[in-house]
Amino acid sequence: MTDRSRLFPALRYHDPRAAIDFLVAAFGFTPHAIHATPEGVIAHAELRLGEDMVMIGAIGPDLAATGRTVSGGTSSIYVSVAYVDGHHDKAIAAGAVVTRPLADTDYGSREYSCRDIEGYEWSFGTYDPMMKPAD
């Protein structure tokens, strides 16, 4: 039997429409599906980057009441990209806030980190853990 497990990060935003616009302009995502309520509020969206995808939703009263926050945590999302220098320049031009400058690492990657418009931490680099030989 083939394992068909896949990983799809799901992110919640105060303003999902603005987040989608930013993720498309800054990071190169493309809309795959956007589902809005009759009032125009985005209930669920799916954005593709190559063969991968993130899901976007709104922070509604149910989530806001829990006290959980969108940003300020210790997690981040790492994305392997082929042309990290150009990606970096495009992200900055779209308003991403760089938190770790573009640099070569001692493990052979070229990377940078930034925050999106609501504070999610993203890292982009040439390191691809799927291409690493198994130990």
PDB file of C-alpha atoms in Angstrom:
ATOM      1  CA  MET A   1       0.000   0.000   0.000  1.00  0.00           C
ATOM      2  CA  THR A   2       1.325   3.441  -0.930  1.00  0.00           C
ATOM      3  CA  ASP A   3       1.443   6.068   1.807  1.00  0.00           C
ATOM      4  CA  ARG A   4      -0.458   9.083   0.485  1.00  0.00           C
ATOM      5  CA  SER A   5       0.218  11.280   3.522  1.00  0.00           C
ATOM      6  CA  ARG A   6       0.628  14.972   2.719  1.00  0.00           C
ATOM      7  CA  LEU A   7       1.280  18.025   4.866  1.00  0.00           C
ATOM      8  CA  PHE A   8      -0.822  21.192   4.432  1.00  0.00           C
ATOM      9  CA  PRO A   9      -0.119  24.020   6.893  1.00  0.00           C
ATOM     10  CA  ALA A  10      -3.320  25.856   7.837  1.00  0.00           C
ATOM     11  CA  LEU A  11      -2.888  29.496   8.821  1.00  0.00           C
ATOM     12  CA  ARG A  12      -5.465  31.850  10.323  1.00  0.00           C
ATOM     13  CA  TYR A  13      -5.395  35.579   9.610  1.00  0.00           C
ATOM     14  CA  HIS A  14      -7.339  38.575  10.892  1.00  0.00           C
ATOM     15  CA  ASP A  15      -7.601  39.740   7.279  1.00  0.00           C
ATOM     16  CA  PRO A  16      -7.323  36.651   5.067  1.00  0.00           C
ATOM     17  CA  ARG A  17      -7.996  38.583   1.852  1.00  0.00           C
ATOM     18  CA  ALA A  18      -5.021  40.900   2.509  1.00  0.00           C
ATOM     19  CA  ALA A  19      -2.927  37.892   3.522  1.00  0.00           C
ATOM     20  CA  ILE A  20      -3.719  36.120   0.251  1.00  0.00           C
ATOM     21  CA  ASP A  21      -2.800  39.215  -1.752  1.00  0.00           C
ATOM     22  CA  PHE A  22       0.479  39.475   0.158  1.00  0.00           C
ATOM     23  CA  LEU A  23       1.388  35.776  -0.131  1.00  0.00           C
ATOM     24  CA  VAL A  24       0.792  35.926  -3.884  1.00  0.00           C
ATOM     25  CA  ALA A  25       2.780  39.147  -4.401  1.00  0.00           C
ATOM     26  CA  ALA A  26       5.624  38.491  -1.969  1.00  0.00           C
ATOM     27  CA  PHE A  27       6.159  34.743  -1.986  1.00  0.00           C
ATOM     28  CA  GLY A  28       4.815  33.614  -5.352  1.00  0.00           C
ATOM     29  CA  PHE A  29       1.790  31.600  -4.232  1.00  0.00           C
ATOM     30  CA  THR A  30      -1.094  31.151  -6.663  1.00  0.00           C
ATOM     31  CA  PRO A  31      -4.742  30.882  -5.599  1.00  0.00           C
ATOM     32  CA  HIS A  32      -6.090  27.350  -5.949  1.00  0.00           C
ATOM     33  CA  ALA A  33      -9.484  27.792  -4.261  1.00  0.00           C
ATOM     34  CA  ILE A  34     -11.104  30.668  -2.397  1.00  0.00           C
ATOM     35  CA  HIS A  35     -14.403  30.140  -0.594  1.00  0.00           C
ATOM     36  CA  ALA A  36     -16.154  33.210   0.795  1.00  0.00           C
ATOM     37  CA  THR A  37     -19.311  33.595   2.842  1.00  0.00           C
ATOM     38  CA  PRO A  38     -22.270  35.472   1.307  1.00  0.00           C
ATOM     39  CA  GLU A  39     -20.970  38.528   3.221  1.00  0.00           C
ATOM     40  CA  GLY A  40     -17.621  38.247   1.408  1.00  0.00           C
ATOM     41  CA  VAL A  41     -15.590  36.948   4.354  1.00  0.00           C
ATOM     42  CA  ILE A  42     -13.059  34.329   3.320  1.00  0.00           C
ATOM     43  CA  ALA A  43     -14.000  31.122   5.110  1.00  0.00           C
ATOM     44  CA  HIS A  44     -11.313  28.956   3.504  1.00  0.00           C
ATOM     45  CA  ALA A  45      -8.664  29.399   0.839  1.00  0.00           C
ATOM     46  CA  GLU A  46      -5.978  27.199  -0.664  1.00  0.00           C
ATOM     47  CA  LEU A  47      -2.801  28.661  -2.135  1.00  0.00           C
ATOM     48  CA  ARG A  48      -0.298  26.673  -4.170  1.00  0.00           C
ATOM     49  CA  LEU A  49       3.448  27.011  -4.411  1.00  0.00           C
ATOM     50  CA  GLY A  50       4.798  24.488  -6.867  1.00  0.00           C
ATOM     51  CA  GLU A  51       3.384  21.103  -5.867  1.00  0.00           C
ATOM     52  CA  ASP A  52       2.645  22.226  -2.300  1.00  0.00           C
ATOM     53  CA  MET A  53      -0.151  24.163  -0.681  1.00  0.00           C
ATOM     54  CA  VAL A  54      -1.117  26.195   2.383  1.00  0.00           C
ATOM     55  CA  MET A  55      -4.657  26.677   3.592  1.00  0.00           C
ATOM     56  CA  ILE A  56      -5.844  30.082   4.808  1.00  0.00           C
ATOM     57  CA  GLY A  57      -8.746  30.931   7.062  1.00  0.00           C
ATOM     58  CA  ALA A  58     -10.111  33.800   9.101  1.00  0.00           C
ATOM     59  CA  ILE A  59      -9.743  34.303  12.815  1.00  0.00           C
ATOM     60  CA  GLY A  60     -13.361  34.292  13.880  1.00  0.00           C
ATOM     61  CA  PRO A  61     -14.869  34.955  17.294  1.00  0.00           C
ATOM     62  CA  ASP A  62     -14.450  31.275  18.231  1.00  0.00           C
ATOM     63  CA  LEU A  63     -10.665  31.409  17.783  1.00  0.00           C
ATOM     64  CA  ALA A  64     -10.259  34.928  19.130  1.00  0.00           C
ATOM     65  CA  ALA A  65     -12.026  33.878  22.347  1.00  0.00           C
ATOM     66  CA  THR A  66      -9.354  31.247  23.034  1.00  0.00           C
ATOM     67  CA  GLY A  67      -6.657  33.878  23.469  1.00  0.00           C
ATOM     68  CA  ARG A  68      -4.416  32.220  20.885  1.00  0.00           C
ATOM     69  CA  THR A  69      -2.504  34.607  18.686  1.00  0.00           C
ATOM     70  CA  VAL A  70      -1.539  34.505  15.042  1.00  0.00           C
ATOM     71  CA  SER A  71       2.040  35.600  15.586  1.00  0.00           C
ATOM     72  CA  GLY A  72       4.512  35.860  18.378  1.00  0.00           C
ATOM     73  CA  GLY A  73       5.108  32.144  18.757  1.00  0.00           C
ATOM     74  CA  THR A  74       8.296  30.210  18.215  1.00  0.00           C
ATOM     75  CA  SER A  75       7.256  28.371  15.066  1.00  0.00           C
ATOM     76  CA  SER A  76       8.000  29.183  11.456  1.00  0.00           C
ATOM     77  CA  ILE A  77       7.418  27.766   8.000  1.00  0.00           C
ATOM     78  CA  TYR A  78      10.414  26.732   5.867  1.00  0.00           C
ATOM     79  CA  VAL A  79      10.077  26.753   2.084  1.00  0.00           C
ATOM     80  CA  SER A  80      12.711  25.390  -0.277  1.00  0.00           C
ATOM     81  CA  VAL A  81      13.087  27.582  -3.362  1.00  0.00           C
ATOM     82  CA  ALA A  82      15.451  27.262  -6.307  1.00  0.00           C
ATOM     83  CA  TYR A  83      16.242  30.966  -6.766  1.00  0.00           C
ATOM     84  CA  VAL A  84      16.378  32.360  -3.255  1.00  0.00           C
ATOM     85  CA  ASP A  85      18.075  35.673  -4.166  1.00  0.00           C
ATOM     86  CA  GLY A  86      15.281  36.671  -6.547  1.00  0.00           C
ATOM     87  CA  HIS A  87      12.683  35.387  -4.080  1.00  0.00           C
ATOM     88  CA  HIS A  88      14.227  37.545  -1.359  1.00  0.00           C
ATOM     89  CA  ASP A  89      14.124  40.664  -3.545  1.00  0.00           C
ATOM     90  CA  LYS A  90      10.485  40.053  -4.543  1.00  0.00           C
ATOM     91  CA  ALA A  91       9.447  39.529  -0.903  1.00  0.00           C
ATOM     92  CA  ILE A  92      11.115  42.764   0.214  1.00  0.00           C
ATOM     93  CA  ALA A  93       9.537  44.696  -2.666  1.00  0.00           C
ATOM     94  CA  ALA A  94       6.108  43.426  -1.539  1.00  0.00           C
ATOM     95  CA  GLY A  95       6.676  44.546   2.063  1.00  0.00           C
ATOM     96  CA  ALA A  96       8.008  41.467   3.863  1.00  0.00           C
ATOM     97  CA  VAL A  97       9.960  42.351   7.007  1.00  0.00           C
ATOM     98  CA  VAL A  98      13.315  40.563   6.937  1.00  0.00           C
ATOM     99  CA  THR A  99      14.220  38.989  10.279  1.00  0.00           C
ATOM    100  CA  ARG A 100      17.313  37.061   9.122  1.00  0.00           C
ATOM    101  CA  PRO A 101      19.304  38.495   6.214  1.00  0.00           C
ATOM    102  CA  LEU A 102      20.017  36.498   3.078  1.00  0.00           C
ATOM    103  CA  ALA A 103      23.213  34.527   3.681  1.00  0.00           C
ATOM    104  CA  ASP A 104      25.027  31.297   2.956  1.00  0.00           C
ATOM    105  CA  THR A 105      24.901  28.722   5.762  1.00  0.00           C
ATOM    106  CA  ASP A 106      27.568  26.319   6.958  1.00  0.00           C
ATOM    107  CA  TYR A 107      25.394  23.403   5.786  1.00  0.00           C
ATOM    108  CA  GLY A 108      25.387  24.527   2.152  1.00  0.00           C
ATOM    109  CA  SER A 109      22.106  26.404   1.895  1.00  0.00           C
ATOM    110  CA  ARG A 110      21.439  30.020   1.026  1.00  0.00           C
ATOM    111  CA  GLU A 111      18.563  31.359   3.140  1.00  0.00           C
ATOM    112  CA  TYR A 112      16.692  34.266   4.652  1.00  0.00           C
ATOM    113  CA  SER A 113      13.749  34.706   7.019  1.00  0.00           C
ATOM    114  CA  CYS A 114      10.969  37.273   7.085  1.00  0.00           C
ATOM    115  CA  ARG A 115       7.555  38.027   8.542  1.00  0.00           C
ATOM    116  CA  ASP A 116       4.376  38.381   6.571  1.00  0.00           C
ATOM    117  CA  ILE A 117       1.812  41.147   7.060  1.00  0.00           C
ATOM    118  CA  GLU A 118       0.349  39.567  10.212  1.00  0.00           C
ATOM    119  CA  GLY A 119       3.596  38.366  11.749  1.00  0.00           C
ATOM    120  CA  TYR A 120       3.952  34.757  10.620  1.00  0.00           C
ATOM    121  CA  GLU A 121       7.623  33.838  10.349  1.00  0.00           C
ATOM    122  CA  TRP A 122       8.693  32.347   7.010  1.00  0.00           C
ATOM    123  CA  SER A 123      12.131  31.055   6.020  1.00  0.00           C
ATOM    124  CA  PHE A 124      13.156  30.489   2.422  1.00  0.00           C
ATOM    125  CA  GLY A 125      16.278  28.759   1.218  1.00  0.00           C
ATOM    126  CA  THR A 126      17.913  26.355  -1.169  1.00  0.00           C
ATOM    127  CA  TYR A 127      18.084  23.513   1.374  1.00  0.00           C
ATOM    128  CA  ASP A 128      15.618  20.752   0.488  1.00  0.00           C
ATOM    129  CA  PRO A 129      15.348  18.078   3.176  1.00  0.00           C
ATOM    130  CA  MET A 130      13.556  15.749   0.743  1.00  0.00           C
ATOM    131  CA  MET A 131      16.690  15.626  -1.415  1.00  0.00           C
ATOM    132  CA  LYS A 132      18.921  14.620   1.505  1.00  0.00           C
ATOM    133  CA  PRO A 133      19.998  10.962   1.431  1.00  0.00           C
ATOM    134  CA  ALA A 134      18.542   8.831   4.226  1.00  0.00           C
ATOM    135  CA  ASP A 135      20.911   8.066   7.103  1.00  0.00           C
TER     136      ASP A 135
END
